[in-house]
Coordinates of C-alpha atoms in Angstrom, one line a residue:
Chain A
X1 CA 15.5 49.2 2.1
X2 CA 17.9 49.4 -0.9
X3 CA 17.1 51.1 -3.4
X4 CA 16.0 54.0 -1.8
X5 CA 18.9 56.0 -3.3
X6 CA 17.2 58.3 -5.6
X7 CA 19.8 57.4 -8.5
X8 CA 19.1 54.2 -8.7
X9 CA 15.2 54.8 -9.5
X10 CA 16.6 54.6 -12.8
X11 CA 14.2 53.5 -16.3
X12 CA 15.8 50.6 -16.1
X13 CA 15.1 49.8 -12.4
X14 CA 11.2 51.2 -12.8
X15 CA 10.5 48.8 -15.5
X16 CA 12.0 45.9 -13.7
X17 CA 9.6 47.1 -11.2
X18 CA 6.6 47.1 -13.1
X19 CA 7.0 43.4 -14.7
X20 CA 8.3 42.3 -11.3
X21 CA 4.7 43.5 -10.2
X22 CA 3.0 41.8 -13.1
X23 CA 4.7 38.6 -12.7
X24 CA 3.9 39.1 -9.1
X25 CA 0.2 39.3 -10.3
X26 CA 0.4 36.6 -12.5
X27 CA 1.4 34.1 -9.2
X28 CA -1.5 35.6 -7.6
X29 CA -3.5 34.8 -10.7
X30 CA -2.2 31.3 -11.3
X31 CA -2.4 30.1 -7.3
X32 CA -6.1 31.3 -7.3
X33 CA -7.3 29.9 -10.8
X34 CA -8.0 25.9 -9.5
X35 CA -9.7 27.2 -6.3
X36 CA -11.6 29.2 -8.3
X37 CA -12.6 26.9 -11.1
X38 CA -13.4 24.5 -8.5
X39 CA -15.9 27.0 -6.7
X40 CA -17.8 28.0 -10.0
X41 CA -17.7 24.1 -10.9
X42 CA -19.6 23.8 -7.7
X43 CA -22.3 26.0 -8.7
X44 CA -22.9 25.4 -12.2
X45 CA -24.8 22.8 -14.5
X46 CA -23.2 19.2 -15.2
X47 CA -24.0 19.6 -18.8
X48 CA -22.0 23.4 -18.8
X49 CA -18.8 21.4 -17.1
X50 CA -19.0 18.7 -19.5
X51 CA -19.0 21.3 -22.4
X52 CA -15.5 22.6 -21.0
X53 CA -17.7 26.1 -19.9
X54 CA -16.9 26.2 -16.5
X55 CA -13.7 28.8 -15.8
X56 CA -14.6 31.6 -13.3
X57 CA -17.9 31.8 -13.3
X58 CA -20.9 29.7 -12.7
X59 CA -23.0 28.7 -16.0
X60 CA -26.2 27.1 -15.3
X61 CA -26.5 28.3 -11.3
X62 CA -27.5 25.8 -9.2
X63 CA -27.3 24.9 -5.4
X64 CA -28.8 21.5 -5.3
X65 CA -25.8 19.5 -5.4
X66 CA -25.1 21.3 -2.1
X67 CA -28.3 20.6 -0.9
X68 CA -27.5 16.9 -2.2
X69 CA -24.4 16.7 0.0
X70 CA -25.6 18.2 3.3
X71 CA -28.5 15.9 3.2
X72 CA -25.8 12.8 3.4
X73 CA -25.8 11.5 6.4
X74 CA -21.8 9.6 5.5
X75 CA -21.3 13.3 4.9
X76 CA -22.4 14.3 8.3
X77 CA -20.7 11.2 9.9
X78 CA -16.8 12.1 8.0
X79 CA -17.4 15.6 8.9
X80 CA -18.3 14.3 13.1
X81 CA -15.4 11.7 12.9
X82 CA -12.7 14.3 11.8
X83 CA -13.8 16.9 14.2
X84 CA -13.4 14.0 17.2
X85 CA -10.0 12.9 15.5
X86 CA -8.2 16.2 15.2
X87 CA -9.7 17.5 18.6
X88 CA -7.9 14.2 20.3
X89 CA -4.8 14.1 18.2
X90 CA -4.2 17.8 18.8
X91 CA -4.4 17.5 22.5
X92 CA -2.4 14.3 22.9
X93 CA -0.1 16.2 20.3
X94 CA 0.1 19.3 22.3
X95 CA 0.5 17.6 25.7
X96 CA 3.9 15.0 24.3
X97 CA 5.1 17.5 22.8
X98 CA 5.4 20.3 25.1
X99 CA 6.6 18.0 27.9
X100 CA 9.2 16.9 26.2
X101 CA 10.2 19.9 24.6
X102 CA 10.3 21.7 27.9
X103 CA 12.7 18.6 29.4
X104 CA 15.0 19.3 26.2
X105 CA 15.2 22.8 26.5
X106 CA 17.3 22.2 29.8
X107 CA 20.9 22.6 28.9
X108 CA 21.7 21.7 32.6
X109 CA 20.2 18.5 32.4
X110 CA 21.9 15.4 31.8
X111 CA 21.8 13.2 28.9
X112 CA 20.0 16.2 27.4
X113 CA 22.1 15.7 24.1
X114 CA 20.9 11.9 24.3
X115 CA 17.4 12.7 24.1
X116 CA 17.7 15.4 20.9
X117 CA 19.6 13.0 19.3
X118 CA 17.0 10.3 19.5
X119 CA 14.9 12.1 18.5
X120 CA 16.6 14.1 15.9
X121 CA 17.7 10.5 14.3
X122 CA 13.8 9.9 13.8
X123 CA 13.4 12.6 10.9
X124 CA 16.2 11.3 8.9
X125 CA 15.4 7.8 8.6
X126 CA 12.3 5.8 9.6
X127 CA 10.7 2.4 9.7
X128 CA 9.3 2.5 6.7
X129 CA 5.4 1.7 5.5
X130 CA 5.2 -2.1 6.0
X131 CA 6.7 -2.0 9.5
X132 CA 4.4 0.4 10.6
X133 CA 1.1 -1.0 9.2
X134 CA 2.3 -4.4 10.6
X135 CA 2.7 -2.6 14.2
X136 CA -0.9 -1.0 14.1
X137 CA -1.9 -3.9 13.2
X138 CA -0.1 -6.1 15.9
X139 CA -1.4 -3.6 18.7
X140 CA -4.8 -4.0 17.8
X141 CA -5.2 -0.8 16.7
X142 CA -7.0 -1.1 13.4
X143 CA -10.3 0.1 13.3
X144 CA -9.6 2.3 16.2
X145 CA -9.0 5.6 16.9
X146 CA -5.7 5.4 18.2
X147 CA -4.4 4.9 14.5
X148 CA -5.1 8.0 13.4
X149 CA -4.5 9.5 16.9
X150 CA -1.3 8.0 18.4
X151 CA 1.5 7.5 15.2
X152 CA 1.9 10.8 14.4
X153 CA 2.0 12.4 18.1
X154 CA 5.0 14.1 18.2
X155 CA 6.4 15.4 15.0
X156 CA 9.7 16.2 15.6
X157 CA 10.2 19.9 13.8
X158 CA 7.3 21.0 16.2
X159 CA 9.5 20.0 19.4
X160 CA 12.7 21.4 18.1
X161 CA 10.4 24.9 17.4
X162 CA 8.9 24.8 20.8
X163 CA 12.3 23.8 22.3
X164 CA 13.8 26.8 21.5
X165 CA 10.8 28.7 22.2
X166 CA 11.7 27.4 25.9
X167 CA 15.1 28.6 26.0
X168 CA 14.6 31.8 25.3
X169 CA 12.5 32.0 28.0
X170 CA 13.9 34.5 30.8
X171 CA 15.1 31.9 33.2
X172 CA 14.9 34.1 36.1
X173 CA 11.2 33.0 36.6
X174 CA 11.7 30.0 36.9
X175 CA 14.7 30.2 39.4
X176 CA 12.0 32.5 41.7
X177 CA 9.7 29.5 41.6
X178 CA 12.2 27.4 42.8
X179 CA 13.2 29.4 45.4
X180 CA 9.0 29.9 46.0
X181 CA 9.2 26.0 46.2
X182 CA 7.9 24.8 43.3
X183 CA 8.7 21.7 42.2
X184 CA 9.5 21.0 38.3
X185 CA 5.7 20.4 37.1
X186 CA 4.8 23.6 39.4
X187 CA 7.4 25.6 37.4
X188 CA 6.2 24.2 34.4
X189 CA 2.2 24.3 35.0
X190 CA 2.1 27.5 36.9
X191 CA 5.2 29.7 35.3
X192 CA 6.4 28.2 32.1
X193 CA 3.0 27.5 30.5
X194 CA 1.4 30.8 31.0
X195 CA 4.3 32.6 29.3
X196 CA 4.2 30.1 26.5
X197 CA 0.9 31.1 25.2
X198 CA 2.3 32.1 21.9
X199 CA 3.7 29.0 20.9
X200 CA 1.1 26.9 22.8
X201 CA -1.4 28.8 20.5
X202 CA 1.0 28.2 17.5
X203 CA 1.7 24.4 18.2
X204 CA -2.1 24.2 18.4
X205 CA -2.5 25.6 14.7
X206 CA 0.4 23.2 13.4
X207 CA -1.3 19.9 14.4
X208 CA -4.9 20.6 13.9
X209 CA -4.6 21.4 10.6
X210 CA -2.3 18.6 10.3
X211 CA -4.6 16.4 11.7
X212 CA -7.9 18.2 10.1
X213 CA -6.3 17.3 6.3
X214 CA -4.7 13.9 7.2
X215 CA -6.2 10.9 5.2
X216 CA -4.1 8.3 5.1
X217 CA -3.9 7.1 8.3
X218 CA -7.6 6.1 7.8
X219 CA -7.5 5.1 4.8
X220 CA -4.8 2.3 5.7
X221 CA -6.8 1.1 9.0
X222 CA -9.6 1.8 8.4
X223 CA -12.4 -1.0 6.9
X224 CA -15.8 0.5 9.1
X225 CA -16.9 3.3 6.9
X226 CA -18.3 4.7 10.1
X227 CA -15.2 5.4 11.0
X228 CA -14.2 7.5 8.0
X229 CA -13.1 10.9 8.4
X230 CA -14.1 13.5 5.4
X231 CA -11.1 13.4 3.5
X232 CA -11.7 9.4 2.8
X233 CA -15.3 10.3 2.1
X234 CA -13.8 12.7 -0.4
X235 CA -11.2 10.3 -1.6
X236 CA -13.5 7.8 -2.3
X237 CA -15.4 10.5 -4.1
X238 CA -12.1 10.9 -6.2
X239 CA -11.5 7.8 -7.2
X240 CA -14.9 7.2 -8.0
X241 CA -16.4 4.7 -4.8
X242 CA -19.2 6.3 -3.4
X243 CA -19.1 5.1 0.2
X244 CA -22.6 6.5 0.7
X245 CA -26.1 4.7 0.3
X246 CA -27.1 7.8 -0.6
X247 CA -25.6 8.9 -2.9
X248 CA -26.6 6.1 -4.8
X249 CA -25.1 2.8 -5.1
X250 CA -23.4 0.8 -2.0
X251 CA -20.1 0.6 -1.0
X252 CA -17.3 0.0 -3.6
X253 CA -19.9 0.7 -6.2
X254 CA -17.3 2.2 -9.1
X255 CA -19.5 5.2 -10.3
X256 CA -19.0 8.4 -12.7
X257 CA -19.1 10.6 -10.3
X258 CA -19.9 14.1 -11.9
X259 CA -17.7 16.8 -11.4
X260 CA -20.3 19.3 -10.0
X261 CA -20.6 16.6 -7.2
X262 CA -16.5 16.0 -6.6
X263 CA -16.8 19.7 -6.7
X264 CA -19.3 20.9 -4.2
X265 CA -18.0 18.0 -1.5
X266 CA -14.2 19.6 -2.0
X267 CA -15.4 22.9 -1.0
X268 CA -17.1 21.5 1.8
X269 CA -14.3 19.5 3.3
X270 CA -11.9 22.5 2.2
X271 CA -14.2 25.3 3.8
X272 CA -13.3 25.0 7.7
X273 CA -9.5 25.6 6.5
X274 CA -10.0 28.4 4.4
X275 CA -12.3 30.1 6.9
X276 CA -9.9 30.5 9.5
X277 CA -6.7 30.6 7.3
X278 CA -6.2 34.6 7.3
X279 CA -6.5 34.2 10.9
X280 CA -4.2 31.3 11.2
X281 CA -1.1 31.5 8.6
X282 CA 0.6 34.4 10.4
X283 CA 1.3 32.3 13.7
X284 CA 2.7 29.8 11.1
X285 CA 5.3 31.6 9.6
X286 CA 6.3 32.7 12.7
X287 CA 6.2 28.9 14.0
X288 CA 8.2 28.3 10.9
X289 CA 10.9 30.8 11.0
X290 CA 11.5 30.1 14.8
X291 CA 12.1 26.4 14.1
X292 CA 15.0 28.4 11.2
X293 CA 16.7 30.0 13.3
X294 CA 17.9 27.4 16.1
X295 CA 16.3 24.1 14.5
Chain B
X1 CA 30.5 14.8 27.2
X2 CA 26.8 16.6 28.2
X3 CA 28.7 19.1 30.7
X4 CA 31.3 20.1 27.8
X5 CA 29.0 21.0 25.5
X6 CA 26.8 22.7 28.9
X7 CA 29.9 24.8 30.0
X8 CA 30.2 25.9 26.2
X9 CA 26.5 26.8 25.5
X10 CA 25.9 28.6 29.1
X11 CA 27.9 31.9 28.4
X12 CA 25.0 32.2 24.8
X13 CA 22.7 31.7 27.0
X14 CA 22.6 36.0 27.1
X15 CA 18.9 36.7 28.7
X16 CA 20.0 34.7 31.9
X17 CA 23.0 36.9 32.9
X18 CA 21.7 40.6 31.3
X19 CA 18.4 40.0 33.6
X20 CA 20.4 38.4 36.9
X21 CA 20.9 41.7 38.7
X22 CA 17.0 42.4 39.3
X23 CA 16.3 38.8 41.7
X24 CA 19.7 38.4 42.9
X25 CA 18.6 41.9 44.8
X26 CA 16.0 40.2 46.9
X27 CA 17.5 36.7 47.4
X28 CA 19.6 36.0 50.4
X29 CA 22.9 35.9 50.3
X30 CA 22.8 31.7 50.8
X31 CA 20.9 30.8 48.0
X32 CA 22.9 33.5 45.6
X33 CA 25.8 31.2 46.8
X34 CA 24.3 27.6 45.8
X35 CA 23.1 30.1 42.2
X36 CA 26.5 31.1 41.6
X37 CA 27.4 27.5 42.3
X38 CA 25.3 26.2 40.0
X39 CA 26.3 28.3 37.2
X40 CA 30.2 27.6 37.3
X41 CA 29.8 24.2 37.9
X42 CA 27.2 23.1 36.6
X43 CA 26.2 20.0 38.4
X44 CA 25.2 19.9 42.0
X45 CA 22.0 21.8 42.6
X46 CA 21.2 21.0 38.5
X47 CA 20.9 17.0 39.1
X48 CA 18.8 17.4 42.6
X49 CA 15.5 18.6 40.0
X50 CA 16.8 16.6 37.3
X51 CA 14.5 13.2 38.2
X52 CA 11.4 14.6 38.0
X53 CA 12.6 16.3 34.6
X54 CA 12.6 12.7 33.6
X55 CA 9.9 12.1 34.4
X56 CA 8.4 14.4 32.3
X57 CA 9.5 12.1 29.2
X58 CA 8.8 9.0 30.3
X59 CA 5.4 8.7 27.8
X60 CA 7.0 10.8 25.3
X61 CA 10.3 8.4 25.3
X62 CA 8.1 5.0 25.1
X63 CA 5.8 6.9 22.2
X64 CA 9.3 7.4 20.1
X65 CA 10.7 3.6 20.6
X66 CA 6.9 2.0 20.0
X67 CA 6.4 4.5 17.1
X68 CA 9.6 5.5 15.6
X69 CA 12.2 2.8 16.8
X70 CA 10.4 0.0 16.7
X71 CA 9.2 0.1 13.2
X72 CA 13.1 0.3 12.3
X73 CA 14.0 -2.6 13.7
X74 CA 10.8 -4.1 12.2
X75 CA 12.8 -3.9 8.8
X76 CA 14.1 -7.0 9.6
X77 CA 11.0 -8.8 8.0
X78 CA 12.9 -8.1 5.1
X79 CA 15.3 -10.4 5.8
X80 CA 13.0 -13.2 7.4
X81 CA 9.9 -14.7 6.1
X82 CA 7.0 -13.1 7.6
X83 CA 3.2 -15.1 8.0
X84 CA 0.5 -12.4 8.7
X85 CA -1.0 -12.6 12.4
X86 CA 2.6 -14.2 13.5
X87 CA 5.3 -11.9 14.8
X88 CA 5.7 -8.3 13.6
X89 CA 9.7 -9.4 13.4
X90 CA 8.9 -12.8 10.8
X91 CA 9.4 -16.2 11.4
X92 CA 12.5 -17.3 10.1
X93 CA 16.0 -16.0 8.5
X94 CA 15.8 -16.1 4.5
X95 CA 19.0 -14.0 4.0
X96 CA 19.1 -11.9 1.0
X97 CA 16.1 -13.4 -0.6
X98 CA 13.6 -10.4 -1.6
X99 CA 16.6 -8.4 -2.1
X100 CA 17.4 -10.1 -4.6
X101 CA 14.0 -10.4 -5.9
X102 CA 13.6 -7.3 -6.2
X103 CA 16.9 -6.4 -7.8
X104 CA 15.9 -9.0 -10.4
X105 CA 12.6 -7.6 -10.6
X106 CA 11.8 -5.2 -14.0
X107 CA 9.1 -3.4 -12.3
X108 CA 11.4 -2.4 -9.2
X109 CA 13.8 -1.0 -12.0
X110 CA 11.0 0.8 -14.0
X111 CA 9.9 2.5 -10.5
X112 CA 13.5 3.1 -9.5
X113 CA 13.5 5.1 -12.9
X114 CA 10.8 6.9 -12.8
X115 CA 11.4 8.0 -8.5
X116 CA 14.5 9.1 -9.7
X117 CA 13.2 11.3 -12.7
X118 CA 10.1 12.5 -10.7
X119 CA 12.8 13.9 -8.0
X120 CA 15.1 15.1 -10.1
X121 CA 12.5 17.3 -12.3
X122 CA 10.8 18.2 -8.7
X123 CA 14.4 19.6 -7.3
X124 CA 15.3 21.0 -10.8
X125 CA 11.8 23.2 -10.8
X126 CA 10.6 23.5 -7.3
X127 CA 13.3 24.0 -5.3
X128 CA 15.4 27.3 -7.0
X129 CA 11.5 28.2 -7.2
X130 CA 10.5 29.9 -4.1
X131 CA 14.4 31.6 -4.3
X132 CA 13.1 33.3 -7.3
X133 CA 9.8 34.4 -5.7
X134 CA 11.3 35.9 -2.7
X135 CA 14.0 38.0 -4.4
X136 CA 11.0 39.2 -6.6
X137 CA 9.0 39.4 -3.4
X138 CA 12.1 41.4 -1.8
X139 CA 11.9 44.4 -4.7
X140 CA 8.4 44.8 -3.8
X141 CA 8.2 48.1 -1.4
X142 CA 4.6 48.7 -1.2
X143 CA 3.5 46.2 1.7
X144 CA 0.2 45.5 1.0
X145 CA 1.1 44.0 -2.6
X146 CA 3.7 42.2 -1.1
X147 CA 1.3 40.5 1.8
X148 CA -1.3 39.8 -0.5
X149 CA 1.2 37.7 -3.0
X150 CA 2.5 35.8 0.3
X151 CA -0.9 35.3 1.6
X152 CA -2.0 33.6 -1.5
X153 CA 0.6 31.8 -2.4
X154 CA 1.0 30.1 0.8
X155 CA -2.6 29.1 0.8
X156 CA -2.1 25.8 -1.1
X157 CA 0.3 24.5 1.6
X158 CA -2.6 24.8 4.1
X159 CA -5.0 22.0 2.0
X160 CA -5.7 18.6 2.4
X161 CA -3.5 16.4 -0.2
X162 CA -6.8 15.0 -1.0
X163 CA -8.4 18.2 -2.3
X164 CA -5.0 19.1 -3.8
X165 CA -5.4 16.0 -5.7
X166 CA -8.9 16.6 -6.4
X167 CA -8.3 20.3 -8.0
X168 CA -5.0 19.1 -9.9
X169 CA -7.5 16.5 -11.5
X170 CA -10.6 19.0 -12.5
X171 CA -7.6 21.6 -13.7
X172 CA -6.8 19.0 -15.9
X173 CA -9.7 17.1 -16.6
X174 CA -11.4 16.6 -20.5
X175 CA -13.6 19.5 -19.5
X176 CA -11.3 21.1 -17.8
X177 CA -9.7 25.2 -17.8
X178 CA -6.7 23.9 -19.9
X179 CA -8.4 21.8 -22.0
X180 CA -10.8 24.7 -22.4
X181 CA -7.9 27.0 -23.7
X182 CA -6.5 24.3 -25.8
X183 CA -9.4 24.2 -27.7
X184 CA -10.2 27.8 -27.9
X185 CA -6.6 28.0 -29.1
X186 CA -7.8 25.3 -32.4
X187 CA -6.2 22.2 -30.7
X188 CA -7.9 18.5 -29.3
X189 CA -9.3 18.0 -25.9
X190 CA -6.3 15.7 -23.6
X191 CA -7.2 13.4 -21.3
X192 CA -4.8 14.5 -19.2
X193 CA -4.7 12.0 -16.1
X194 CA -4.6 9.2 -18.8
X195 CA -1.5 10.1 -20.5
X196 CA 1.5 8.6 -19.4
X197 CA 3.8 11.1 -21.1
X198 CA 1.5 14.0 -19.0
X199 CA 2.1 12.8 -15.5
X200 CA 5.2 13.8 -14.6
X201 CA 4.5 17.9 -16.0
X202 CA 1.4 17.4 -14.0
X203 CA 3.4 16.3 -11.1
X204 CA 6.2 18.7 -11.4
X205 CA 3.9 22.0 -12.1
X206 CA 1.7 21.4 -9.3
X207 CA 4.5 21.1 -6.8
X208 CA 5.2 24.1 -7.6
X209 CA 1.8 25.6 -7.2
X210 CA 1.7 24.0 -3.9
X211 CA 5.4 24.7 -2.6
X212 CA 6.5 28.0 -4.3
X213 CA 4.8 30.3 -1.8
X214 CA 5.1 28.6 1.8
X215 CA 8.9 27.8 0.3
X216 CA 9.7 31.3 0.2
X217 CA 9.2 31.7 4.1
X218 CA 12.6 30.6 5.7
X219 CA 14.1 33.0 2.4
X220 CA 12.3 35.9 3.3
X221 CA 13.2 35.7 6.9
X222 CA 17.1 35.3 5.8
X223 CA 16.3 38.1 3.6
X224 CA 15.4 40.9 5.9
X225 CA 18.4 39.5 8.3
X226 CA 21.2 40.9 5.6
X227 CA 23.1 43.8 6.7
X228 CA 21.5 46.9 4.7
X229 CA 24.8 49.0 5.4
X230 CA 26.2 46.7 2.7
X231 CA 23.8 47.6 0.0
X232 CA 24.6 51.4 0.7
X233 CA 28.5 50.6 0.2
X234 CA 27.7 48.7 -2.6
X235 CA 25.8 51.5 -4.1
X236 CA 28.4 54.3 -3.5
X237 CA 30.6 52.0 -5.2
X238 CA 28.4 52.0 -8.0
X239 CA 26.8 48.7 -8.3
X240 CA 23.6 48.2 -10.3
X241 CA 20.5 46.3 -9.0
X242 CA 21.4 43.2 -10.4
X243 CA 25.1 43.3 -8.9
X244 CA 24.0 43.9 -5.4
X245 CA 21.4 41.0 -6.1
X246 CA 24.5 38.8 -7.2
X247 CA 27.2 39.7 -4.8
X248 CA 25.0 40.6 -1.4
X249 CA 21.5 39.1 -1.7
X250 CA 22.6 35.7 -3.2
X251 CA 25.5 35.5 -1.0
X252 CA 23.9 36.2 2.4
X253 CA 20.8 33.6 2.1
X254 CA 23.4 30.7 0.8
X255 CA 23.6 29.0 4.2
X256 CA 19.2 29.1 4.0
X257 CA 20.3 27.8 0.3
X258 CA 22.5 25.1 1.2
X259 CA 20.6 23.8 4.5
X260 CA 17.2 23.0 2.5
X261 CA 19.1 21.7 -0.3
X262 CA 20.9 19.0 2.1
X263 CA 17.1 18.4 3.2
X264 CA 15.6 18.8 -0.4
X265 CA 18.3 16.1 -1.7
X266 CA 17.6 13.9 1.6
X267 CA 14.2 13.6 0.4
X268 CA 14.8 12.8 -3.2
X269 CA 13.5 9.5 -2.8
X270 CA 10.8 9.9 -1.0
X271 CA 8.5 12.1 -3.4
X272 CA 5.6 12.7 -2.9
X273 CA 3.7 9.3 -2.2
X274 CA 0.5 10.6 -0.7
X275 CA 0.0 12.7 -3.8
X276 CA 1.0 10.3 -6.6
X277 CA -1.4 7.6 -4.7
X278 CA -3.9 9.9 -5.4
X279 CA -3.6 11.2 -9.1
X280 CA -2.0 8.0 -10.2
X281 CA -4.5 5.2 -12.1
X282 CA -2.8 1.8 -14.0
X283 CA -2.7 3.8 -17.4
X284 CA 0.0 5.9 -16.4
X285 CA 1.9 3.3 -14.1
X286 CA 4.2 3.6 -16.5
X287 CA 5.7 6.9 -16.1
X288 CA 3.7 7.7 -12.5
X289 CA 4.2 5.0 -10.4
X290 CA 7.3 5.3 -7.7
X291 CA 9.3 3.1 -5.3
X292 CA 6.7 3.9 -2.2
X293 CA 4.0 3.4 -4.4
X294 CA 4.9 0.1 -6.2
X295 CA 5.8 -1.2 -2.5
X296 CA 2.1 0.1 -1.2
X297 CA 0.5 -2.3 -3.9
X298 CA 3.3 -5.1 -3.5
X299 CA 3.0 -4.8 0.6
X300 CA -0.4 -3.9 1.5
X301 CA -2.7 -4.5 -1.6
X302 CA -0.7 -8.0 -2.5
X303 CA 0.3 -8.6 1.2
X304 CA 3.9 -9.6 0.3
X305 CA 5.6 -7.5 3.8
X306 CA 8.9 -9.0 3.4
X307 CA 9.6 -8.4 -0.2
X308 CA 8.2 -4.4 0.4
X309 CA 9.7 -4.2 3.4
X310 CA 12.9 -5.2 1.9
X311 CA 11.8 -2.3 -1.3
X312 CA 11.4 0.3 1.6
X313 CA 14.4 -0.6 3.9
X314 CA 16.5 0.3 0.3
X315 CA 14.9 3.3 0.2
X316 CA 15.2 4.8 3.9
X317 CA 18.6 3.7 3.3
X318 CA 19.4 5.7 -0.4
X319 CA 18.0 8.8 1.8
X320 CA 19.9 8.3 4.9
X321 CA 23.1 8.2 3.0
X322 CA 21.9 10.8 0.6
X323 CA 21.5 13.4 3.5
X324 CA 24.9 12.4 4.9
X325 CA 26.6 12.9 1.6
X326 CA 25.0 15.9 0.6
X327 CA 26.1 17.4 4.2
X328 CA 29.4 16.2 3.6
X329 CA 29.8 17.8 0.1
X330 CA 28.5 21.4 1.6
X331 CA 30.6 21.6 4.5
X332 CA 33.5 20.7 2.2
X333 CA 32.4 23.0 -0.8
X334 CA 30.1 25.7 0.7
X335 CA 31.9 26.0 4.4
X336 CA 27.6 25.3 5.9
X337 CA 26.6 21.6 7.2
X338 CA 23.2 20.9 8.8
X339 CA 26.0 19.2 11.6

């Protein structure tokens, strides 16, 4: 590390380090404050919130709103849909990405560069909202799970990360498999994939988090509220529209939704991510850095 | 062309060469000959297994054609009259009618201006922020403290845009903490979310909050790759911390900075569509409405598909041109480029 030289532990540098620590503590505070504010609001009474009294500590503590949301069938439908979409989309994405990335990692494959260019070009140019919308409509995917599961199945960045991982695997093992009479599929399934658990886990996380958080596809392509993922349940609440009968008002009813209710829904929607977050973030970091080295 | 690249790239595949002696010891000479031939020529035996590899790409390639390339071609509806329920490529050619329409449309120019203002402000504030944070983190010697700052600052990146939008709305709400601070200081509470002049600051500040921590990852990785002996040499030469940062650290991460700058410039016009769609409202259209949200409203809420597609095509083309221009400029001036 730079600066371990005693000479540079000057008074000026020590002052800087103190200031630096203060700045970084400020960063922690500013980043966390909005979350803690929402959590505090979720446990507070509406009267205390509208009086502007709730910052970090709940006032007029109550959990009734939690009970209300948790007993709302529409909320649970949303949760169940999110779980289903995330599972299906992540599995499809993993299979597609792995198959393509493995092939792209074969340096001797004819047409490899053309295939890479074919995929990478889509990072810089895309069809745009309207042609995509018309496509999904014409494929008859509106109000089906395919509208949220297929259009984003392959993420080119993830593809490149996986490709560089495969390129780094020891080639001799695959050649040994070949000599033992394994075909391409056998090598992939019996040799490469067991060696790739780390990258498979990383990709699984990348895709699962992205799909869990997705809302726009569902917002565009779903009219049927039984199909809404939980993100749409929340979005409608933020827009002042309840799609739930038990929270008062029918579909598209413009109602004033309390800060307290919105906060509770936000906490409940982000809870699964917040629970896994401390465990998964290091995989994401590895994935991003891996992608940057060669991608 | 592929072959040429193969020959060049193969010597770089270091693991292959270094680990070679071990397996070859157990392989019979005939097999070894075959593998040797493959290494130098690279054609004969590799082609034998190729067809199986090609079968693996069939589905992904079809996916790309259907979900990525077909919509690109679908942009022809920007030049054709589209009838809902008809062909996705439209019914008849109308030439540049829709392009002329948006050029003559005052709303288009308003959203164009907003897009440039928001895109530029974001680039100005959000782009350098992670570089500064990474430099500050790099000076932290207590690893646990560094880890905590990083873990906390990554957090907003993992949440759905819907939750981010909800949090923004709660923080700037009339009864929210920012207004609590303003009233505590003797000011008047402001309904920020419905104030047009507050839109850009809200957008930009929340963008920094969302992205700054995550943005440091690549810079921190680049920082660890800097040769430590350079610092020792600089210390011997009497350089202070600031001079070391200026002459060693910053040049050391320049390739990363340039690469990310090119990518950022390229997505300049594609400003946070999802976030804006979630936090803007008719009262803030004046400053918050951008090209993508306008084309969403024109296209999907008013069903003017061809008109919206023309705007969208314009946006994508500008983006593509800007990436290429930024890449060219950086290759010329910074000697680093994406391709």
